[in-house]
Amino acid sequence: MDQRAREVVALLRQLWYGLSAYRLYPGALERPGFRAAVERIARAAAPVLAAGAVDLRIGPDGFATPAGEPLPGDEDALRLAHACFERGAERLTISAPPDAQDLAAFFEVLTTPPAAVEEAGGLEAALGEGRSVRLSPVGPEPVLGADRVVGDREPGVAPERPATDLLVEDLRGSEREQAETILERLRVFAAEAPGDPPRDPDFHRRLYDAVADLPRPLRLAVNEILIDRVGDDPFAQRLIGTLSNAELSRVLVDLGSEGRDPMELARHLAAVGVRPTDVVDLTAALQAGHEDAGTIIAGLERLGLKVDELPDQRATEESLAEVLARYLVATEQDDLRAIGGMADGDEERAAALLVAEDYVVLEEDPARIRQVLEVWGEAVRTALAERRSEELAALARIADRARARGPEHAVELRAAVRRALDAALLAEVVAAPDAVALLEPLGAGAVEALLDALAEEPDRGRRALLVGLLGNLAAAHPGPVLDRLSDERWYVVRNAVSILARVGSPVALDRLAAVAHHPQPTVRREVAGALVAIGGPGAIRILRDLATDPEEEVRARAVDSLGALTDPAAAAILAEVARTDPSGALRRRAVEALGGHPAPEATALLLELASRRGRPRLRRGLRRLAASLARERGGAG
């Protein structure tokens, strides 16, 4: 690949990044982010135009020279080609460094639906006259037979990927030889697919997905061949071209486990012009263990920011953080609002969330992180109101990254969720059939907001609904519920105990042991009931204390819970209650619970209670009941 071809691809890549920036705020030419994109495009265009105007063919497989030679594979350049081709363009010319107005006209066409471009009179009418960047419906030579999806015309049937089991069927020889066989089968599949070449822009990605599904040894062997040949094999170039920089870096690091030098492979990809030098820095970051750095460049590019080429050395999280920080400062942090879901398109919202996720990992200034988290709370509210469950999952990942930075950010996140979930929105979400799925990504913050609502809810039916919802959510986030056990309001403590009963986690035992001495009998009774769901020796020890509570209603609930536990120790406590409780009704209840107890030892305990020699001796009626229950269990009485 010659130098000019590499420079042309770099310019096309910058045009794609500029299109991403324009999509965030269409028509807003004065936004700092768009102005920065214009400057980067001008810098990339300068060396290219110094050697003459750019004149390229556009087809379903990407850009090519007027002579029909394909340009080097590049994922972003291919996306730009698809955007042009879908709107009827078969030729792209750039005659001078484009200014903001020319680029805005160009990007406006590429953000307009293909049918609308046709209705406006076609490409030339949509672009206007005298532009330095031109799209033409007919290239230097027409792309014969090329189908494109424009307006109401239906696309052809997309060829499927080959089945993985067919690729690995009847393989022989070494792993290298088997990998060669798999690649040959992929070539045959591609050659026999409808069209020549296949028209589906995602066709080669599906082919690579078949490679990704191979067993690890074969996958590594195939990837090694593809990377070694990518400079002179168009098929290998197309497959590798479907990978993002982050994906490709991970492939290189995986090959490092097989003895290849990932950095040498990355430099090879950059040297042959298949990828920019960014892949070298990303590979270095991944090798150094900075996995979080793997997505930041892709996220910045999709927002219109191309990271400056770094020196060929091991990248660090700090260097990437500085790049993002400089971008946010340069744009006066206006584009932080995009993190709040204010961009119009799903793709742009996802890109903004990706940047936010990396930002909270890499930024060192707590004040700047707080600013992002404030906007994060706004995004949570919007996503909940619009029922965007996938976006909520992305927001949850940002929250996880922020929590890992320090406890102060965990507190800020919980507060942000509580602000977002005001009473009106929470009422809507709680009533939704997918309430758990919507709130689950928000973690402890959602649990706290629901607990606040539960404390103020007067309607018994809605309280039951909230308790049920909290029982589902608090299993992963019991902390806020445990905190409510020390609340001054007895009914809040009771609610917390009821929720913990649904969770059934032993983590609550120590706290429940303290609450078992709460001054309000209703709370102590709730504790006795909750311990059934937790079980174990710890629960039995607490129930032993509750079985001697001053209030009969508490002791009665403890007896019921002891009867539901399978441990023989629970049966022994029931026998003690039957002998010593001051309430005759409760002594009878304990004997009946012992009769139904699953522990085999309960039979011997019943026989002891039925005996006249037992001390203290039970009244005749209870002794007869104990004897009868023992006989039913197979004991002699």
PDB file of C-alpha atoms in Angstrom, residues 73-76 204-206 208-209 236-251 275:
ATOM      1  CA  GLY A  73      -9.808  -2.033   4.441  1.00  0.00           C
ATOM      2  CA  ASP A  74     -10.901   0.239   7.260  1.00  0.00           C
ATOM      3  CA  GLU A  75     -14.078  -0.184   9.288  1.00  0.00           C
ATOM      4  CA  ASP A  76     -14.887   3.522   9.511  1.00  0.00           C
ATOM      5  CA  HIS A 204     -17.824 -10.306   6.074  1.00  0.00           C
ATOM      6  CA  ARG A 205     -18.620  -9.535   9.691  1.00  0.00           C
ATOM      7  CA  ARG A 206     -20.856 -12.579   9.754  1.00  0.00           C
ATOM      8  CA  TYR A 208     -15.700 -13.420  10.972  1.00  0.00           C
ATOM      9  CA  ASP A 209     -18.316 -14.230  13.615  1.00  0.00           C
ATOM     10  CA  ALA A 236      -8.081 -11.436   4.934  1.00  0.00           C
ATOM     11  CA  GLN A 237      -8.254  -7.649   4.772  1.00  0.00           C
ATOM     12  CA  ARG A 238     -12.046  -7.705   4.594  1.00  0.00           C
ATOM     13  CA  LEU A 239     -12.391 -10.073   7.541  1.00  0.00           C
ATOM     14  CA  ILE A 240      -9.945  -8.172   9.750  1.00  0.00           C
ATOM     15  CA  GLY A 241     -11.545  -4.910   8.627  1.00  0.00           C
ATOM     16  CA  THR A 242     -14.783  -5.877  10.374  1.00  0.00           C
ATOM     17  CA  LEU A 243     -13.107  -5.711  13.800  1.00  0.00           C
ATOM     18  CA  SER A 244     -13.020  -2.576  15.892  1.00  0.00           C
ATOM     19  CA  ASN A 245      -9.642  -1.408  17.165  1.00  0.00           C
ATOM     20  CA  ALA A 246     -10.491  -2.726  20.636  1.00  0.00           C
ATOM     21  CA  GLU A 247     -11.547  -6.138  19.270  1.00  0.00           C
ATOM     22  CA  LEU A 248      -8.437  -6.383  17.126  1.00  0.00           C
ATOM     23  CA  SER A 249      -6.200  -5.457  20.061  1.00  0.00           C
ATOM     24  CA  ARG A 250      -7.721  -8.273  22.103  1.00  0.00           C
ATOM     25  CA  VAL A 251      -7.055 -10.705  19.235  1.00  0.00           C
ATOM     26  CA  ARG A 275      -5.058   0.175  10.912  1.00  0.00           C
TER      27      ARG A 275
END
